mmCIF file of C-alpha atoms and ligand atoms in Angstrom:
data_model
loop_
_atom_site.group_PDB
_atom_site.id
_atom_site.type_symbol
_atom_site.label_atom_id
_atom_site.label_comp_id
_atom_site.label_asym_id
_atom_site.label_seq_id
_atom_site.Cartn_x
_atom_site.Cartn_y
_atom_site.Cartn_z
ATOM 1 C CA MET A 1022 23.310 1.280 26.819
ATOM 2 C CA THR A 1023 25.900 -1.061 25.350
ATOM 3 C CA LEU A 1024 23.873 -3.080 22.414
ATOM 4 C CA ALA A 1025 24.758 -6.689 21.705
ATOM 5 C CA PRO A 1026 26.996 -6.891 18.420
ATOM 6 C CA LEU A 1027 25.465 -8.375 15.095
ATOM 7 C CA ARG A 1028 28.851 -9.224 13.037
ATOM 8 C CA LEU A 1029 28.363 -9.157 9.221
ATOM 9 C CA LYS A 1030 31.189 -11.155 6.914
ATOM 10 C CA LYS A 1031 33.410 -10.102 4.684
ATOM 11 C CA ASP A 1032 31.825 -7.356 2.378
ATOM 12 C CA GLU A 1033 28.460 -7.697 3.559
ATOM 13 C CA ASP A 1034 28.486 -4.353 4.882
ATOM 14 C CA ARG A 1035 28.289 -3.311 1.298
ATOM 15 C CA ARG A 1036 24.611 -3.068 1.027
ATOM 16 C CA LEU A 1037 24.077 -1.177 4.008
ATOM 17 C CA ARG A 1038 27.071 1.458 3.402
ATOM 18 C CA ALA A 1039 25.050 1.798 0.100
ATOM 19 C CA GLY A 1040 22.103 2.991 1.857
ATOM 20 C CA HIS A 1041 19.725 -0.182 2.209
ATOM 21 C CA LEU A 1042 18.810 -0.813 5.694
ATOM 22 C CA TRP A 1043 18.436 -4.633 5.681
ATOM 23 C CA VAL A 1044 20.442 -7.511 6.596
ATOM 24 C CA PHE A 1045 19.845 -11.092 5.497
ATOM 25 C CA SER A 1046 20.727 -14.513 7.766
ATOM 26 C CA ASN A 1047 23.695 -15.724 5.294
ATOM 27 C CA GLU A 1048 25.316 -12.324 5.361
ATOM 28 C CA VAL A 1049 25.774 -12.808 9.168
ATOM 29 C CA ASP A 1050 29.230 -14.140 10.451
ATOM 30 C CA VAL A 1051 27.315 -16.685 12.530
ATOM 31 C CA ASP A 1052 30.501 -17.951 14.044
ATOM 32 C CA SER A 1053 31.502 -14.963 16.115
ATOM 33 C CA THR A 1054 27.469 -13.609 16.596
ATOM 34 C CA PRO A 1055 25.269 -16.826 16.251
ATOM 35 C CA LEU A 1056 21.721 -15.717 15.111
ATOM 36 C CA THR A 1057 20.323 -18.070 17.158
ATOM 37 C CA ALA A 1058 21.968 -16.657 20.630
ATOM 38 C CA PHE A 1059 19.376 -13.785 19.661
ATOM 39 C CA GLU A 1060 15.891 -12.912 21.056
ATOM 40 C CA PRO A 1061 13.447 -11.992 18.215
ATOM 41 C CA GLY A 1062 13.565 -8.076 18.176
ATOM 42 C CA GLN A 1063 16.564 -7.637 19.850
ATOM 43 C CA PRO A 1064 18.465 -4.387 19.471
ATOM 44 C CA VAL A 1065 21.855 -4.681 18.259
ATOM 45 C CA GLU A 1066 24.883 -2.658 17.036
ATOM 46 C CA ILE A 1067 25.712 -4.088 13.267
ATOM 47 C CA GLN A 1068 29.290 -4.346 12.851
ATOM 48 C CA ASP A 1069 31.236 -5.097 9.702
ATOM 49 C CA HIS A 1070 33.808 -8.201 9.821
ATOM 50 C CA ARG A 1071 36.358 -6.347 11.727
ATOM 51 C CA GLY A 1072 34.116 -5.038 14.150
ATOM 52 C CA THR A 1073 33.506 -1.526 13.080
ATOM 53 C CA ALA A 1074 30.102 -0.460 13.684
ATOM 54 C CA LEU A 1075 27.405 0.287 11.033
ATOM 55 C CA GLY A 1076 24.749 1.311 13.017
ATOM 56 C CA SER A 1077 21.953 0.438 15.844
ATOM 57 C CA GLY A 1078 19.313 -2.184 14.383
ATOM 58 C CA TYR A 1079 17.368 -4.632 15.510
ATOM 59 C CA VAL A 1080 17.136 -8.680 14.743
ATOM 60 C CA ASN A 1081 14.641 -11.449 13.736
ATOM 61 C CA PRO A 1082 16.652 -14.466 13.584
ATOM 62 C CA TYR A 1083 13.735 -16.292 12.523
ATOM 63 C CA SER A 1084 13.237 -14.159 9.382
ATOM 64 C CA LEU A 1085 15.146 -14.175 6.190
ATOM 65 C CA ILE A 1086 15.519 -10.085 6.561
ATOM 66 C CA CYS A 1087 17.540 -11.112 9.932
ATOM 67 C CA ALA A 1088 17.751 -7.471 10.908
ATOM 68 C CA ARG A 1089 17.123 -4.043 9.997
ATOM 69 C CA LEU A 1090 19.098 -0.899 10.476
ATOM 70 C CA VAL A 1091 17.328 1.442 12.554
ATOM 71 C CA SER A 1092 19.738 4.254 12.809
ATOM 72 C CA ARG A 1093 23.562 4.907 11.686
ATOM 73 C CA ASP A 1094 24.648 5.967 14.759
ATOM 74 C CA PRO A 1095 25.343 2.924 17.170
ATOM 75 C CA ALA A 1096 24.504 5.157 20.062
ATOM 76 C CA LEU A 1097 20.664 5.582 18.897
ATOM 77 C CA ALA A 1098 18.794 2.789 19.464
ATOM 78 C CA LEU A 1099 14.776 2.541 18.803
ATOM 79 C CA ASN A 1100 13.127 3.693 21.907
ATOM 80 C CA LYS A 1101 10.555 6.428 22.437
ATOM 81 C CA SER A 1102 12.847 9.637 21.804
ATOM 82 C CA LEU A 1103 13.671 8.470 18.670
ATOM 83 C CA LEU A 1104 10.309 7.226 17.997
ATOM 84 C CA ALA A 1105 9.061 10.964 18.513
ATOM 85 C CA HIS A 1106 11.772 12.375 16.153
ATOM 86 C CA ARG A 1107 11.325 10.465 12.999
ATOM 87 C CA PHE A 1108 7.487 11.052 13.622
ATOM 88 C CA ASN A 1109 7.835 14.739 14.031
ATOM 89 C CA VAL A 1110 10.181 14.587 11.088
ATOM 90 C CA ALA A 1111 7.433 12.337 9.325
ATOM 91 C CA LEU A 1112 4.522 14.803 9.953
ATOM 92 C CA SER A 1113 6.821 18.081 8.911
ATOM 93 C CA LEU A 1114 6.563 16.421 5.223
ATOM 94 C CA ARG A 1115 3.177 15.713 5.295
ATOM 95 C CA GLU A 1116 2.041 19.184 6.671
ATOM 96 C CA ARG A 1117 3.995 20.617 4.311
ATOM 97 C CA LEU A 1118 2.188 18.324 1.259
ATOM 98 C CA PHE A 1119 -1.396 18.306 2.557
ATOM 99 C CA ASP A 1120 -3.395 21.091 4.172
ATOM 100 C CA LYS A 1121 -5.778 18.077 5.997
ATOM 101 C CA PRO A 1122 -4.884 15.858 8.328
ATOM 102 C CA TYR A 1123 -5.692 12.520 6.051
ATOM 103 C CA TYR A 1124 -2.625 10.990 5.358
ATOM 104 C CA ARG A 1125 0.436 8.370 5.844
ATOM 105 C CA LEU A 1126 2.254 9.292 7.990
ATOM 106 C CA ALA A 1127 4.616 7.209 8.387
ATOM 107 C CA PHE A 1128 5.747 4.697 5.576
ATOM 108 C CA GLY A 1129 8.436 1.898 7.148
ATOM 109 C CA ASP A 1130 11.651 1.840 5.801
ATOM 110 C CA SER A 1131 11.319 5.276 3.832
ATOM 111 C CA ASP A 1132 10.705 7.196 6.986
ATOM 112 C CA GLY A 1133 13.170 5.525 9.039
ATOM 113 C CA LEU A 1134 10.657 3.447 10.826
ATOM 114 C CA PRO A 1135 11.350 0.104 9.580
ATOM 115 C CA GLY A 1136 8.345 -2.688 10.190
ATOM 116 C CA LEU A 1137 5.817 0.108 10.808
ATOM 117 C CA VAL A 1138 3.094 2.429 9.056
ATOM 118 C CA VAL A 1139 0.922 4.829 10.321
ATOM 119 C CA ASP A 1140 -2.284 6.266 8.671
ATOM 120 C CA ARG A 1141 -3.611 9.231 10.002
ATOM 121 C CA PHE A 1142 -7.167 10.032 9.862
ATOM 122 C CA GLY A 1143 -7.495 13.730 11.805
ATOM 123 C CA ASP A 1144 -6.920 12.650 15.369
ATOM 124 C CA VAL A 1145 -7.358 8.942 15.101
ATOM 125 C CA LEU A 1146 -4.254 7.196 14.397
ATOM 126 C CA VAL A 1147 -3.872 3.834 12.715
ATOM 127 C CA ALA A 1148 -0.598 1.745 13.026
ATOM 128 C CA GLN A 1149 0.279 -1.230 11.680
ATOM 129 C CA ILE A 1150 3.701 -3.002 12.848
ATOM 130 C CA THR A 1151 5.149 -5.815 10.791
ATOM 131 C CA THR A 1152 8.526 -6.930 12.673
ATOM 132 C CA ALA A 1153 9.604 -8.572 16.035
ATOM 133 C CA GLY A 1154 11.641 -5.462 16.680
ATOM 134 C CA MET A 1155 8.630 -3.236 16.148
ATOM 135 C CA GLU A 1156 6.363 -5.134 18.263
ATOM 136 C CA ARG A 1157 9.090 -5.229 21.064
ATOM 137 C CA CYS A 1158 8.667 -1.267 21.276
ATOM 138 C CA LYS A 1159 5.276 -1.326 21.240
ATOM 139 C CA ASP A 1160 4.164 0.639 24.233
ATOM 140 C CA ASP A 1161 7.325 3.515 22.737
ATOM 141 C CA ILE A 1162 5.470 3.648 19.420
ATOM 142 C CA ILE A 1163 2.002 4.110 21.396
ATOM 143 C CA ALA A 1164 3.938 6.921 23.842
ATOM 144 C CA ALA A 1165 5.680 8.688 21.170
ATOM 145 C CA LEU A 1166 2.042 8.856 18.578
ATOM 146 C CA GLN A 1167 0.463 10.673 21.725
ATOM 147 C CA GLN A 1168 3.690 12.921 22.232
ATOM 148 C CA VAL A 1169 3.690 13.826 18.700
ATOM 149 C CA LEU A 1170 0.098 14.175 17.227
ATOM 150 C CA LYS A 1171 -2.093 14.032 20.856
ATOM 151 C CA PRO A 1172 -4.430 12.130 18.796
ATOM 152 C CA ALA A 1173 -7.847 11.017 20.366
ATOM 153 C CA ALA A 1174 -7.974 7.203 19.815
ATOM 154 C CA ILE A 1175 -5.027 4.931 18.432
ATOM 155 C CA VAL A 1176 -5.866 1.641 16.989
ATOM 156 C CA LEU A 1177 -2.883 -1.261 16.072
ATOM 157 C CA ARG A 1178 -4.041 -3.038 12.692
ATOM 158 C CA ASN A 1179 -1.295 -5.870 13.903
ATOM 159 C CA ASP A 1180 -3.740 -8.412 11.599
ATOM 160 C CA SER A 1181 -1.119 -8.159 8.296
ATOM 161 C CA ALA A 1182 -0.450 -11.628 6.801
ATOM 162 C CA SER A 1183 3.404 -10.615 6.895
ATOM 163 C CA ARG A 1184 3.472 -10.423 10.591
ATOM 164 C CA ALA A 1185 3.657 -14.130 10.440
ATOM 165 C CA VAL A 1186 7.034 -14.600 8.866
ATOM 166 C CA GLU A 1187 8.558 -12.839 12.019
ATOM 167 C CA GLY A 1188 6.469 -15.121 14.081
ATOM 168 C CA LEU A 1189 4.165 -12.635 15.289
ATOM 169 C CA GLU A 1190 0.539 -13.332 16.405
ATOM 170 C CA SER A 1191 -2.080 -11.670 14.262
ATOM 171 C CA TYR A 1192 -4.937 -9.061 16.411
ATOM 172 C CA VAL A 1193 -6.592 -5.663 16.336
ATOM 173 C CA GLU A 1194 -6.659 -3.798 18.895
ATOM 174 C CA THR A 1195 -7.778 -0.118 20.332
ATOM 175 C CA ALA A 1196 -4.534 0.871 22.091
ATOM 176 C CA PHE A 1197 -5.652 4.214 23.591
ATOM 177 C CA GLY A 1198 -9.094 6.000 23.433
ATOM 178 C CA THR A 1199 -12.168 4.828 21.699
ATOM 179 C CA MET A 1200 -12.706 4.086 18.276
ATOM 180 C CA PRO A 1201 -16.065 4.660 16.287
ATOM 181 C CA GLU A 1202 -16.988 2.146 14.169
ATOM 182 C CA THR A 1203 -16.273 4.194 10.749
ATOM 183 C CA VAL A 1204 -14.133 7.281 10.929
ATOM 184 C CA GLU A 1205 -14.549 10.374 8.247
ATOM 185 C CA LEU A 1206 -11.369 11.100 5.948
ATOM 186 C CA GLU A 1207 -11.216 13.973 3.142
ATOM 187 C CA GLU A 1208 -9.271 12.605 -0.267
ATOM 188 C CA ASN A 1209 -9.111 15.519 -3.544
ATOM 189 C CA GLY A 1210 -12.311 17.212 -1.796
ATOM 190 C CA VAL A 1211 -14.770 13.716 -1.393
ATOM 191 C CA ARG A 1212 -15.404 12.711 2.117
ATOM 192 C CA PHE A 1213 -15.543 9.019 2.949
ATOM 193 C CA ALA A 1214 -16.202 7.086 5.682
ATOM 194 C CA ALA A 1215 -14.011 4.313 6.473
ATOM 195 C CA PRO A 1216 -14.194 1.075 8.868
ATOM 196 C CA LEU A 1217 -10.802 1.392 10.355
ATOM 197 C CA LEU A 1218 -11.254 -1.788 12.353
ATOM 198 C CA THR A 1219 -12.475 -4.212 10.106
ATOM 199 C CA GLY A 1220 -11.808 -2.895 6.610
ATOM 200 C CA GLN A 1221 -9.176 -4.054 4.195
ATOM 201 C CA LYS A 1222 -5.796 -3.145 5.291
ATOM 202 C CA THR A 1223 -5.511 0.133 7.740
ATOM 203 C CA GLY A 1224 -8.932 0.751 6.766
ATOM 204 C CA TRP A 1225 -8.554 3.400 3.220
ATOM 205 C CA PHE A 1226 -5.713 3.590 0.366
ATOM 206 C CA TYR A 1227 -4.132 6.589 0.465
ATOM 207 C CA ASP A 1228 -1.516 5.452 -2.006
ATOM 208 C CA HIS A 1229 -4.010 6.110 -4.761
ATOM 209 C CA ARG A 1230 -4.541 9.956 -4.113
ATOM 210 C CA MET A 1231 -2.895 11.243 -6.804
ATOM 211 C CA ASN A 1232 -4.175 8.822 -9.502
ATOM 212 C CA ARG A 1233 -7.732 9.351 -8.289
ATOM 213 C CA ALA A 1234 -7.327 12.761 -8.359
ATOM 214 C CA ARG A 1235 -6.132 12.447 -12.151
ATOM 215 C CA MET A 1236 -9.151 10.022 -12.471
ATOM 216 C CA GLN A 1237 -11.090 12.937 -11.865
ATOM 217 C CA HIS A 1238 -10.333 14.399 -15.186
ATOM 218 C CA TYR A 1239 -11.696 11.635 -17.400
ATOM 219 C CA VAL A 1240 -15.374 11.052 -15.891
ATOM 220 C CA GLN A 1241 -17.530 14.165 -16.413
ATOM 221 C CA GLY A 1242 -21.076 13.075 -17.297
ATOM 222 C CA LYS A 1243 -19.313 9.333 -17.922
ATOM 223 C CA ARG A 1244 -20.507 5.735 -17.194
ATOM 224 C CA VAL A 1245 -17.916 4.572 -14.882
ATOM 225 C CA LEU A 1246 -17.333 0.894 -13.642
ATOM 226 C CA ASP A 1247 -14.998 0.607 -10.707
ATOM 227 C CA VAL A 1248 -13.892 -2.618 -9.978
ATOM 228 C CA PHE A 1249 -12.484 -4.276 -7.225
ATOM 229 C CA SER A 1250 -14.098 -1.141 -5.501
ATOM 230 C CA TYR A 1251 -13.931 -1.455 -1.525
ATOM 231 C CA ILE A 1252 -15.533 1.352 0.051
ATOM 232 C CA GLY A 1253 -15.734 3.502 -3.398
ATOM 233 C CA GLY A 1254 -12.482 5.392 -3.163
ATOM 234 C CA TRP A 1255 -12.473 5.177 -7.150
ATOM 235 C CA GLY A 1256 -15.991 5.034 -7.825
ATOM 236 C CA VAL A 1257 -17.729 7.413 -5.652
ATOM 237 C CA GLN A 1258 -14.407 10.039 -6.175
ATOM 238 C CA ALA A 1259 -15.645 9.901 -9.799
ATOM 239 C CA ALA A 1260 -19.141 10.232 -9.284
ATOM 240 C CA ALA A 1261 -18.505 13.196 -6.910
ATOM 241 C CA ALA A 1262 -16.651 14.520 -10.245
ATOM 242 C CA GLY A 1263 -19.529 14.444 -12.097
ATOM 243 C CA ALA A 1264 -20.082 11.140 -13.809
ATOM 244 C CA ASN A 1265 -23.382 10.157 -14.213
ATOM 245 C CA GLU A 1266 -22.739 6.711 -12.651
ATOM 246 C CA ALA A 1267 -20.619 4.925 -11.242
ATOM 247 C CA LEU A 1268 -21.068 1.156 -10.506
ATOM 248 C CA CYS A 1269 -18.974 -0.456 -8.143
ATOM 249 C CA VAL A 1270 -18.378 -4.175 -7.774
ATOM 250 C CA ASP A 1271 -16.647 -5.866 -5.200
ATOM 251 C CA SER A 1272 -16.888 -9.151 -3.551
ATOM 252 C CA SER A 1273 -17.499 -7.967 -0.203
ATOM 253 C CA GLU A 1274 -20.956 -6.935 0.882
ATOM 254 C CA ALA A 1275 -19.778 -5.174 3.814
ATOM 255 C CA ALA A 1276 -17.798 -3.019 1.801
ATOM 256 C CA LEU A 1277 -20.284 -2.334 -0.734
ATOM 257 C CA GLN A 1278 -22.745 -0.933 2.343
ATOM 258 C CA HIS A 1279 -19.929 1.631 3.020
ATOM 259 C CA VAL A 1280 -19.968 2.316 -1.111
ATOM 260 C CA HIS A 1281 -23.576 3.620 -0.799
ATOM 261 C CA HIS A 1282 -23.038 5.309 2.540
ATOM 262 C CA ASN A 1283 -20.300 7.401 1.134
ATOM 263 C CA ALA A 1284 -22.441 8.276 -1.828
ATOM 264 C CA ALA A 1285 -24.966 9.854 0.134
ATOM 265 C CA LEU A 1286 -21.853 11.492 2.225
ATOM 266 C CA ASN A 1287 -21.549 13.372 -1.075
ATOM 267 C CA GLY A 1288 -25.081 13.952 -2.211
ATOM 268 C CA VAL A 1289 -24.338 11.462 -4.881
ATOM 269 C CA ALA A 1290 -26.339 8.492 -4.028
ATOM 270 C CA GLU A 1291 -28.313 8.698 -7.164
ATOM 271 C CA HIS A 1292 -25.303 8.307 -9.458
ATOM 272 C CA VAL A 1293 -23.668 5.458 -7.587
ATOM 273 C CA LYS A 1294 -24.443 1.420 -7.636
ATOM 274 C CA THR A 1295 -23.234 -1.414 -6.671
ATOM 275 C CA LEU A 1296 -22.661 -4.964 -7.880
ATOM 276 C CA GLN A 1297 -22.094 -7.953 -5.673
ATOM 277 C CA GLY A 1298 -19.966 -10.973 -6.440
ATOM 278 C CA ASN A 1299 -15.994 -11.688 -7.616
ATOM 279 C CA ALA A 1300 -14.635 -9.611 -10.542
ATOM 280 C CA PHE A 1301 -14.177 -12.016 -13.141
ATOM 281 C CA GLU A 1302 -17.485 -13.593 -12.991
ATOM 282 C CA ALA A 1303 -18.868 -9.763 -12.517
ATOM 283 C CA LEU A 1304 -17.417 -8.706 -15.938
ATOM 284 C CA LYS A 1305 -17.843 -11.165 -17.866
ATOM 285 C CA SER A 1306 -21.631 -11.197 -16.906
ATOM 286 C CA LEU A 1307 -21.704 -7.343 -17.857
ATOM 287 C CA ARG A 1308 -19.967 -8.295 -21.113
ATOM 288 C CA ALA A 1309 -22.939 -10.460 -21.313
ATOM 289 C CA GLU A 1310 -25.319 -8.155 -20.500
ATOM 290 C CA ARG A 1311 -24.064 -5.868 -23.600
ATOM 291 C CA GLU A 1312 -23.147 -3.360 -20.556
ATOM 292 C CA LYS A 1313 -20.544 -0.769 -22.065
ATOM 293 C CA PHE A 1314 -18.686 2.103 -19.939
ATOM 294 C CA ASP A 1315 -16.842 4.833 -21.000
ATOM 295 C CA VAL A 1316 -14.178 4.464 -18.091
ATOM 296 C CA VAL A 1317 -13.230 1.137 -16.409
ATOM 297 C CA ILE A 1318 -10.980 1.276 -12.995
ATOM 298 C CA LEU A 1319 -9.109 -1.932 -12.375
ATOM 299 C CA ASP A 1320 -7.833 -1.535 -8.827
ATOM 300 C CA PRO A 1321 -7.341 -5.057 -7.618
ATOM 301 C CA PRO A 1322 -5.658 -6.225 -4.284
ATOM 302 C CA ALA A 1323 -1.873 -8.003 -5.033
ATOM 303 C CA PHE A 1324 -2.773 -10.790 -7.422
ATOM 304 C CA ILE A 1325 1.105 -11.062 -6.748
ATOM 305 C CA LYS A 1326 1.909 -11.504 -3.006
ATOM 306 C CA ARG A 1327 5.123 -13.564 -3.520
ATOM 307 C CA LYS A 1328 7.901 -14.261 -6.140
ATOM 308 C CA LYS A 1329 6.529 -17.444 -6.717
ATOM 309 C CA ASP A 1330 2.962 -15.975 -7.682
ATOM 310 C CA LEU A 1331 4.259 -14.316 -10.942
ATOM 311 C CA ARG A 1332 3.329 -16.782 -13.334
ATOM 312 C CA ALA A 1333 -0.365 -17.148 -11.999
ATOM 313 C CA GLY A 1334 -0.768 -13.329 -11.310
ATOM 314 C CA LEU A 1335 0.505 -12.131 -14.300
ATOM 315 C CA GLU A 1336 -2.244 -14.356 -16.052
ATOM 316 C CA ALA A 1337 -4.352 -12.750 -13.596
ATOM 317 C CA TYR A 1338 -3.658 -9.354 -14.430
ATOM 318 C CA GLN A 1339 -3.646 -10.169 -18.137
ATOM 319 C CA ARG A 1340 -7.073 -11.419 -17.876
ATOM 320 C CA ILE A 1341 -9.018 -8.960 -15.972
ATOM 321 C CA ASN A 1342 -7.568 -6.261 -18.021
ATOM 322 C CA GLN A 1343 -8.946 -8.053 -21.247
ATOM 323 C CA GLN A 1344 -12.111 -8.526 -19.722
ATOM 324 C CA ALA A 1345 -12.307 -4.364 -18.553
ATOM 325 C CA MET A 1346 -11.402 -3.912 -22.043
ATOM 326 C CA GLN A 1347 -14.234 -6.296 -23.344
ATOM 327 C CA VAL A 1348 -16.716 -3.724 -21.262
ATOM 328 C CA LEU A 1349 -15.191 -0.611 -22.607
ATOM 329 C CA ALA A 1350 -17.333 1.526 -24.920
ATOM 330 C CA LYS A 1351 -15.372 2.666 -28.000
ATOM 331 C CA ASP A 1352 -12.831 4.962 -27.252
ATOM 332 C CA GLY A 1353 -13.257 4.293 -23.641
ATOM 333 C CA ILE A 1354 -10.460 4.539 -20.988
ATOM 334 C CA LEU A 1355 -9.117 2.015 -18.897
ATOM 335 C CA ILE A 1356 -7.522 2.901 -15.276
ATOM 336 C CA SER A 1357 -5.470 -0.298 -14.788
ATOM 337 C CA CYS A 1358 -3.822 -0.557 -11.330
ATOM 338 C CA SER A 1359 -0.970 -2.868 -9.728
ATOM 339 C CA CYS A 1360 -0.041 -2.993 -6.080
ATOM 340 C CA SER A 1361 2.405 -6.186 -6.530
ATOM 341 C CA PHE A 1362 5.553 -5.527 -6.106
ATOM 342 C CA HIS A 1363 6.990 -8.200 -8.005
ATOM 343 C CA LEU A 1364 5.179 -7.221 -10.767
ATOM 344 C CA SER A 1365 7.260 -4.310 -13.068
ATOM 345 C CA ARG A 1366 5.576 -1.346 -14.753
ATOM 346 C CA ALA A 1367 6.811 -2.793 -17.632
ATOM 347 C CA GLU A 1368 5.369 -6.189 -17.103
ATOM 348 C CA LEU A 1369 1.941 -4.496 -16.514
ATOM 349 C CA SER A 1370 1.957 -2.278 -19.475
ATOM 350 C CA ASN A 1371 2.994 -5.427 -21.362
ATOM 351 C CA ALA A 1372 -0.294 -7.715 -19.599
ATOM 352 C CA MET A 1373 -2.671 -4.618 -21.031
ATOM 353 C CA LEU A 1374 -1.038 -4.713 -24.688
ATOM 354 C CA THR A 1375 -1.107 -8.461 -24.663
ATOM 355 C CA ALA A 1376 -4.549 -8.222 -23.677
ATOM 356 C CA SER A 1377 -5.635 -5.635 -26.079
ATOM 357 C CA ARG A 1378 -3.928 -7.652 -28.640
ATOM 358 C CA HIS A 1379 -5.968 -10.483 -28.337
ATOM 359 C CA ILE A 1380 -9.041 -8.960 -28.716
ATOM 360 C CA ASP A 1381 -7.615 -6.899 -31.467
ATOM 361 C CA ARG A 1382 -7.852 -3.059 -29.812
ATOM 362 C CA ASN A 1383 -5.798 -0.154 -29.998
ATOM 363 C CA LEU A 1384 -3.837 1.220 -26.904
ATOM 364 C CA GLN A 1385 -2.791 4.370 -25.989
ATOM 365 C CA ILE A 1386 -0.936 5.024 -22.589
ATOM 366 C CA LEU A 1387 -1.853 8.712 -22.032
ATOM 367 C CA GLU A 1388 -0.636 8.839 -18.430
ATOM 368 C CA GLN A 1389 1.390 6.799 -15.546
ATOM 369 C CA GLY A 1390 0.683 6.945 -12.102
ATOM 370 C CA HIS A 1391 2.849 6.254 -9.028
ATOM 371 C CA GLN A 1392 1.925 6.110 -4.751
ATOM 372 C CA GLY A 1393 1.727 9.644 -3.804
ATOM 373 C CA PRO A 1394 4.387 11.681 -1.769
ATOM 374 C CA ASP A 1395 3.131 10.322 1.450
ATOM 375 C CA HIS A 1396 4.705 7.159 0.471
ATOM 376 C CA PRO A 1397 8.124 7.755 -0.180
ATOM 377 C CA VAL A 1398 10.549 5.552 -1.815
ATOM 378 C CA HIS A 1399 13.536 4.640 -0.518
ATOM 379 C CA PRO A 1400 16.214 4.708 -3.205
ATOM 380 C CA ALA A 1401 18.072 1.892 -1.920
ATOM 381 C CA ILE A 1402 15.102 -0.100 -1.564
ATOM 382 C CA PRO A 1403 12.911 -1.191 -4.068
ATOM 383 C CA GLU A 1404 9.930 -2.755 -2.114
ATOM 384 C CA THR A 1405 8.939 0.552 -1.220
ATOM 385 C CA ASP A 1406 7.791 1.738 -4.379
ATOM 386 C CA TYR A 1407 5.236 -0.612 -5.540
ATOM 387 C CA LEU A 1408 2.374 1.005 -6.827
ATOM 388 C CA LYS A 1409 1.498 1.202 -10.163
ATOM 389 C CA ALA A 1410 -1.290 2.917 -12.591
ATOM 390 C CA PHE A 1411 -1.865 3.262 -16.001
ATOM 391 C CA ASN A 1412 -4.098 5.614 -17.861
ATOM 392 C CA ALA A 1413 -4.618 3.945 -21.060
ATOM 393 C CA ARG A 1414 -7.419 5.263 -24.018
ATOM 394 C CA VAL A 1415 -8.358 1.812 -25.675
ATOM 395 C CA LEU A 1416 -9.306 2.250 -29.323
ATOM 396 C CA PRO A 1417 -10.487 0.219 -32.192
ATOM 397 C CA ARG A 1418 -8.110 -1.486 -34.415
ATOM 398 C CA ILE A 1419 -5.838 1.077 -36.196
HETATM 399 N N1 SAH B 1843 -9.877 0.040 -4.803
HETATM 400 C C1 SAH B 1843 -9.439 -0.272 -3.770
HETATM 401 C C2 SAH B 1843 -8.792 -1.316 -3.291
HETATM 402 C C3 SAH B 1843 -8.893 -2.490 -3.620
HETATM 403 S S1 SAH B 1843 -8.723 -3.593 -2.018
HETATM 404 C C4 SAH B 1843 -9.730 1.298 -3.435
HETATM 405 O O1 SAH B 1843 -9.119 1.873 -4.033
HETATM 406 O O2 SAH B 1843 -10.179 1.716 -2.100
HETATM 407 C C5 SAH B 1843 -9.089 -5.279 -2.428
HETATM 408 C C6 SAH B 1843 -10.722 -5.132 -2.581
HETATM 409 O O3 SAH B 1843 -11.026 -6.172 -3.842
HETATM 410 C C7 SAH B 1843 -11.160 -5.384 -1.185
HETATM 411 O O4 SAH B 1843 -12.274 -4.836 -1.121
HETATM 412 C C8 SAH B 1843 -12.007 -7.034 -1.527
HETATM 413 O O5 SAH B 1843 -13.362 -7.669 -0.803
HETATM 414 C C9 SAH B 1843 -11.929 -7.149 -2.729
HETATM 415 N N2 SAH B 1843 -11.779 -8.594 -3.641
HETATM 416 C C10 SAH B 1843 -10.645 -9.225 -3.807
HETATM 417 N N3 SAH B 1843 -10.937 -10.306 -4.651
HETATM 418 C C11 SAH B 1843 -12.001 -9.889 -5.109
HETATM 419 C C12 SAH B 1843 -12.533 -10.248 -6.309
HETATM 420 N N4 SAH B 1843 -12.451 -12.049 -6.788
HETATM 421 N N5 SAH B 1843 -13.875 -10.179 -6.680
HETATM 422 C C13 SAH B 1843 -14.026 -8.934 -6.571
HETATM 423 N N6 SAH B 1843 -13.719 -8.397 -5.163
HETATM 424 C C14 SAH B 1843 -12.522 -8.773 -4.938
#
C-alpha cells in the first residue's frame, strides 16, 4: 500500500528524528502537501523537506497536533497486525511487572500507540481512543485485542474531553461481550469493584498503585482523610492497611456508594466513613468542627487542564493544600498529588511550601512518587510524565 505523503518544512524533521512522535500543523510544507487535502485520521508517509521518508503516521488536519508518527518504518501502517504486535510488546512488560492481570495495558505514545489507552481488569478491557487516526482503526483495535488477550468484554470509554479537539464525538459503547455494572480488580492486595461504564475516565486509576502502596506505611492505627476519594482507592486501601478510620470525601454520591461497597469487600466497613460534598467546603466544615486527622490524602482531578488554567489552578492547589494542613493533627502526614501535566513537580512542592508558610507550619518532604511503570514515560514527550505525589510531614513552626 502506498501512503499519501505529508511533507515537512526544512529542519522540522529534527524533533521527530530526536525521538518525538508529533507533528504540529505549522511544521508542514503545506505548499507541497496541503493539510486540507487529508481526511481526519488518514494514514500518511511522513517525509522531511527533501522527500526522505521518516516513517508512517496518521493525520488530522483539524488538530494542532496534525500528525503522529506510528512507525519509523514507512512500510508499516496502523492495522490489525501492527496493533496486535504493539499489544504483545506492551503485555510482555506488564506480565513481567505484575502477577495479576490488573493494570494499564497500553499507555498511548509511550507504548507506540498514539491516541489509545487500554486498561485491563482481568478479562475485561476498557479502551479509550483520543485521535481520529485511532478512531479510524477502531475495528482493528478490537480485533487485535481479542486476538492477543481473548477478553470476555471490551468497552470503549470514548467520552474524554480531549476528543473534541480532534473533532470526534463522545460516546461509551460495549464493543464486544457483555459488561457487568462493576468489575473487580486487585491493587496492592486490596479488592475493589469499579464502575467501568459510568466511573471517572476508564473507571479506575492504576497510575497511583505504587504511591498507594507507600501510603500503607503511614496509616496503621491512624485516622485518615481521603479527599477527592472517588471509589476509595486510597481510603479503603488505608483501612485495609490498618487505619483506625478512613473518611472519604467526594462530591459524587454514586462514587461514595462504591466506597462503602469496596470497604465491605475487604472486611473494613466499620473503619470507612464517607462525606459527600465539595472538597473545599467539606474541609472548611471539618476545620470548624475541630476534626483532626493523622494522614490527609489529596488526590484531586486535574485543576489545570490547559496551560491557560495555570494561575487559577495553582491557586486551587495551594488553597486545598492549606486547608488539608489545617485539619492535620500535630506531626501529621500530608500526601499531596497532582495529575496536571501543566503543574510541574517544583510548582506543586512550592504550592505546598507556600501553604505551610501561610499557617506557619514546617514542612518536610519525605518521599516523592510518580506514575507506576504500567504508565511508561516517553523520554521525548514530556506530556507522558504527568503524575506527582509528595508524602510530607507537617510539623509546628521550628
Ligand atoms: N483519588 C481518586 C481519583 C480522583 S478522581 C482515586 O485515587 O481513585 C476525581 C474525583 O474528584 C471524582 O470522584 C470527582 O467526583 C471528585 N471531585 C471533583 N471535583 C470535586 C470537588 N470540588 N469536591 C469534591 N469532589 C470532587
